[in-house]
């Protein structure tokens, strides 16, 4: 049974930082591309950042470039998202997902497995 469990969300002031984690079990983590996605109130789910299975290549949405960093620890079956310089528009539910195309990094891009999400709220 494949499980993805996110953690690390919370309430933070604008300009602050959070580090999200996604613990994965039930699949060969070091063989799959991974991604972070978010859904803000009233908006469609969007790709935030994706990473190749090896960790050697990454992709970021323009809105988070220079502020967010995606990484993975294949020995720990864990995906991370370091978020710095948070803005109110970063508020939303953040999901990790496995198995899709890291280059496209879109929810419909073959990401078959999803976590339940962790809430991020940024106050102004």
PDB file of C-alpha atoms in Angstrom:
ATOM      1  CA  UNK A   1       0.000   0.000   0.000  1.00  0.00           C
ATOM      2  CA  UNK A   2       1.473   3.322  -1.106  1.00  0.00           C
ATOM      3  CA  UNK A   3       1.366   6.101   1.467  1.00  0.00           C
ATOM      4  CA  UNK A   4       2.525   9.700   1.273  1.00  0.00           C
ATOM      5  CA  UNK A   5       2.325  11.669   4.509  1.00  0.00           C
ATOM      6  CA  UNK A   6       3.006  15.397   4.537  1.00  0.00           C
ATOM      7  CA  UNK A   7       3.984  17.428   7.571  1.00  0.00           C
ATOM      8  CA  UNK A   8       5.429  20.798   8.467  1.00  0.00           C
ATOM      9  CA  UNK A   9       2.640  23.151   7.527  1.00  0.00           C
ATOM     10  CA  UNK A  10       1.402  25.908   9.800  1.00  0.00           C
ATOM     11  CA  UNK A  11       0.692  29.579  10.244  1.00  0.00           C
ATOM     12  CA  UNK A  12       3.532  31.997   9.597  1.00  0.00           C
ATOM     13  CA  UNK A  13       3.906  35.724   9.039  1.00  0.00           C
ATOM     14  CA  UNK A  14       4.856  37.102   5.657  1.00  0.00           C
ATOM     15  CA  UNK A  15       8.598  36.836   5.147  1.00  0.00           C
ATOM     16  CA  UNK A  16       8.838  33.766   7.330  1.00  0.00           C
ATOM     17  CA  UNK A  17       9.910  30.223   6.525  1.00  0.00           C
ATOM     18  CA  UNK A  18       8.535  26.712   6.710  1.00  0.00           C
ATOM     19  CA  UNK A  19       9.944  23.315   5.786  1.00  0.00           C
ATOM     20  CA  UNK A  20       7.544  20.737   4.502  1.00  0.00           C
ATOM     21  CA  UNK A  21       8.298  17.011   4.576  1.00  0.00           C
ATOM     22  CA  UNK A  22       6.689  14.097   2.767  1.00  0.00           C
ATOM     23  CA  UNK A  23       7.393  10.600   4.032  1.00  0.00           C
ATOM     24  CA  UNK A  24       6.774   7.923   1.424  1.00  0.00           C
ATOM     25  CA  UNK A  25       6.225   4.202   1.889  1.00  0.00           C
ATOM     26  CA  UNK A  26       5.057   1.326  -0.263  1.00  0.00           C
ATOM     27  CA  UNK A  27       6.974   2.166  -3.439  1.00  0.00           C
ATOM     28  CA  UNK A  28      10.564   2.360  -4.660  1.00  0.00           C
ATOM     29  CA  UNK A  29      11.108   5.977  -3.673  1.00  0.00           C
ATOM     30  CA  UNK A  30      14.509   6.246  -5.338  1.00  0.00           C
ATOM     31  CA  UNK A  31      12.952   5.250  -8.679  1.00  0.00           C
ATOM     32  CA  UNK A  32      10.164   7.821  -8.839  1.00  0.00           C
ATOM     33  CA  UNK A  33       9.957  11.485  -9.636  1.00  0.00           C
ATOM     34  CA  UNK A  34       8.297  13.565  -6.953  1.00  0.00           C
ATOM     35  CA  UNK A  35       6.506  16.866  -6.765  1.00  0.00           C
ATOM     36  CA  UNK A  36       4.903  19.454  -4.522  1.00  0.00           C
ATOM     37  CA  UNK A  37       1.582  20.947  -5.488  1.00  0.00           C
ATOM     38  CA  UNK A  38      -0.729  23.411  -3.827  1.00  0.00           C
ATOM     39  CA  UNK A  39      -4.333  24.440  -3.938  1.00  0.00           C
ATOM     40  CA  UNK A  40      -5.393  27.854  -2.746  1.00  0.00           C
ATOM     41  CA  UNK A  41      -8.988  28.735  -1.904  1.00  0.00           C
ATOM     42  CA  UNK A  42     -11.022  29.166  -5.072  1.00  0.00           C
ATOM     43  CA  UNK A  43      -8.180  28.091  -7.328  1.00  0.00           C
ATOM     44  CA  UNK A  44      -7.186  24.954  -9.142  1.00  0.00           C
ATOM     45  CA  UNK A  45      -4.382  22.773  -7.886  1.00  0.00           C
ATOM     46  CA  UNK A  46      -1.052  23.877  -9.335  1.00  0.00           C
ATOM     47  CA  UNK A  47       2.498  22.591  -9.512  1.00  0.00           C
ATOM     48  CA  UNK A  48       4.957  24.248  -7.138  1.00  0.00           C
ATOM     49  CA  UNK A  49       8.109  22.233  -7.679  1.00  0.00           C
ATOM     50  CA  UNK A  50       9.159  18.831  -8.941  1.00  0.00           C
ATOM     51  CA  UNK A  51      12.310  16.776  -8.708  1.00  0.00           C
ATOM     52  CA  UNK A  52      13.754  13.939 -10.724  1.00  0.00           C
ATOM     53  CA  UNK A  53      14.105  10.537  -9.068  1.00  0.00           C
ATOM     54  CA  UNK A  54      17.878  11.020  -8.722  1.00  0.00           C
ATOM     55  CA  UNK A  55      17.563  14.485  -7.226  1.00  0.00           C
ATOM     56  CA  UNK A  56      19.803  15.903  -9.945  1.00  0.00           C
ATOM     57  CA  UNK A  57      17.154  17.948 -11.724  1.00  0.00           C
ATOM     58  CA  UNK A  58      14.425  20.229 -10.437  1.00  0.00           C
ATOM     59  CA  UNK A  59      11.633  22.396 -11.762  1.00  0.00           C
ATOM     60  CA  UNK A  60       9.946  25.385 -10.087  1.00  0.00           C
ATOM     61  CA  UNK A  61       6.898  27.482 -10.750  1.00  0.00           C
ATOM     62  CA  UNK A  62       7.872  31.047 -11.618  1.00  0.00           C
ATOM     63  CA  UNK A  63       6.035  32.317  -8.555  1.00  0.00           C
ATOM     64  CA  UNK A  64       8.336  30.455  -6.156  1.00  0.00           C
ATOM     65  CA  UNK A  65      11.694  30.565  -7.932  1.00  0.00           C
ATOM     66  CA  UNK A  66      14.408  31.915  -5.681  1.00  0.00           C
ATOM     67  CA  UNK A  67      12.299  31.395  -2.553  1.00  0.00           C
ATOM     68  CA  UNK A  68      11.517  27.663  -2.422  1.00  0.00           C
ATOM     69  CA  UNK A  69      13.903  24.731  -2.623  1.00  0.00           C
ATOM     70  CA  UNK A  70      12.879  21.149  -3.265  1.00  0.00           C
ATOM     71  CA  UNK A  71      15.099  18.278  -2.162  1.00  0.00           C
ATOM     72  CA  UNK A  72      14.903  14.609  -1.381  1.00  0.00           C
ATOM     73  CA  UNK A  73      16.681  12.088   0.804  1.00  0.00           C
ATOM     74  CA  UNK A  74      16.364   8.747  -0.923  1.00  0.00           C
ATOM     75  CA  UNK A  75      17.869   6.947   2.051  1.00  0.00           C
ATOM     76  CA  UNK A  76      15.008   8.240   4.209  1.00  0.00           C
ATOM     77  CA  UNK A  77      12.261   7.985   1.573  1.00  0.00           C
ATOM     78  CA  UNK A  78      11.485  11.621   2.251  1.00  0.00           C
ATOM     79  CA  UNK A  79      10.797  14.640   0.082  1.00  0.00           C
ATOM     80  CA  UNK A  80      11.269  18.203   1.354  1.00  0.00           C
ATOM     81  CA  UNK A  81      10.222  21.705   0.424  1.00  0.00           C
ATOM     82  CA  UNK A  82      12.079  24.564   2.075  1.00  0.00           C
ATOM     83  CA  UNK A  83       9.966  27.699   1.774  1.00  0.00           C
ATOM     84  CA  UNK A  84      11.567  31.056   2.515  1.00  0.00           C
ATOM     85  CA  UNK A  85      10.261  34.552   2.023  1.00  0.00           C
ATOM     86  CA  UNK A  86       6.683  33.373   2.300  1.00  0.00           C
ATOM     87  CA  UNK A  87       3.937  35.611   0.949  1.00  0.00           C
ATOM     88  CA  UNK A  88       0.191  35.655   1.666  1.00  0.00           C
ATOM     89  CA  UNK A  89      -0.414  34.317  -1.850  1.00  0.00           C
ATOM     90  CA  UNK A  90       1.496  31.154  -0.872  1.00  0.00           C
ATOM     91  CA  UNK A  91      -1.386  30.227   1.411  1.00  0.00           C
ATOM     92  CA  UNK A  92      -3.008  26.918   0.550  1.00  0.00           C
ATOM     93  CA  UNK A  93      -3.043  23.182   1.029  1.00  0.00           C
ATOM     94  CA  UNK A  94       0.260  21.650  -0.021  1.00  0.00           C
ATOM     95  CA  UNK A  95       0.374  18.132  -1.392  1.00  0.00           C
ATOM     96  CA  UNK A  96       3.212  15.845  -2.341  1.00  0.00           C
ATOM     97  CA  UNK A  97       2.781  13.436  -5.199  1.00  0.00           C
ATOM     98  CA  UNK A  98       4.747  10.621  -6.794  1.00  0.00           C
ATOM     99  CA  UNK A  99       5.298   9.069 -10.170  1.00  0.00           C
ATOM    100  CA  UNK A 100       4.788  11.867 -12.667  1.00  0.00           C
ATOM    101  CA  UNK A 101       6.758  13.960 -15.135  1.00  0.00           C
ATOM    102  CA  UNK A 102       9.116  16.296 -13.250  1.00  0.00           C
ATOM    103  CA  UNK A 103       9.596  18.453 -16.339  1.00  0.00           C
ATOM    104  CA  UNK A 104       5.908  19.291 -16.744  1.00  0.00           C
ATOM    105  CA  UNK A 105       5.180  19.345 -12.999  1.00  0.00           C
ATOM    106  CA  UNK A 106       1.405  19.606 -13.357  1.00  0.00           C
ATOM    107  CA  UNK A 107      -1.258  17.701 -11.392  1.00  0.00           C
ATOM    108  CA  UNK A 108      -2.344  15.861 -14.537  1.00  0.00           C
ATOM    109  CA  UNK A 109       1.196  14.955 -15.455  1.00  0.00           C
ATOM    110  CA  UNK A 110       1.077  11.325 -14.458  1.00  0.00           C
ATOM    111  CA  UNK A 111       1.318  11.789 -10.712  1.00  0.00           C
ATOM    112  CA  UNK A 112      -0.553   8.712  -9.553  1.00  0.00           C
ATOM    113  CA  UNK A 113      -0.012   8.817  -5.815  1.00  0.00           C
ATOM    114  CA  UNK A 114      -0.962  11.723  -3.570  1.00  0.00           C
ATOM    115  CA  UNK A 115      -0.765  12.610   0.083  1.00  0.00           C
ATOM    116  CA  UNK A 116      -3.568  14.141   2.124  1.00  0.00           C
ATOM    117  CA  UNK A 117      -1.929  17.541   2.279  1.00  0.00           C
ATOM    118  CA  UNK A 118      -0.613  19.942   4.893  1.00  0.00           C
ATOM    119  CA  UNK A 119      -2.049  23.426   5.349  1.00  0.00           C
ATOM    120  CA  UNK A 120       0.122  26.515   4.966  1.00  0.00           C
ATOM    121  CA  UNK A 121      -1.240  29.909   5.987  1.00  0.00           C
ATOM    122  CA  UNK A 122       0.734  33.113   5.567  1.00  0.00           C
ATOM    123  CA  UNK A 123      -0.510  36.250   7.273  1.00  0.00           C
ATOM    124  CA  UNK A 124       0.283  39.729   6.042  1.00  0.00           C
TER     125      UNK A 124
END
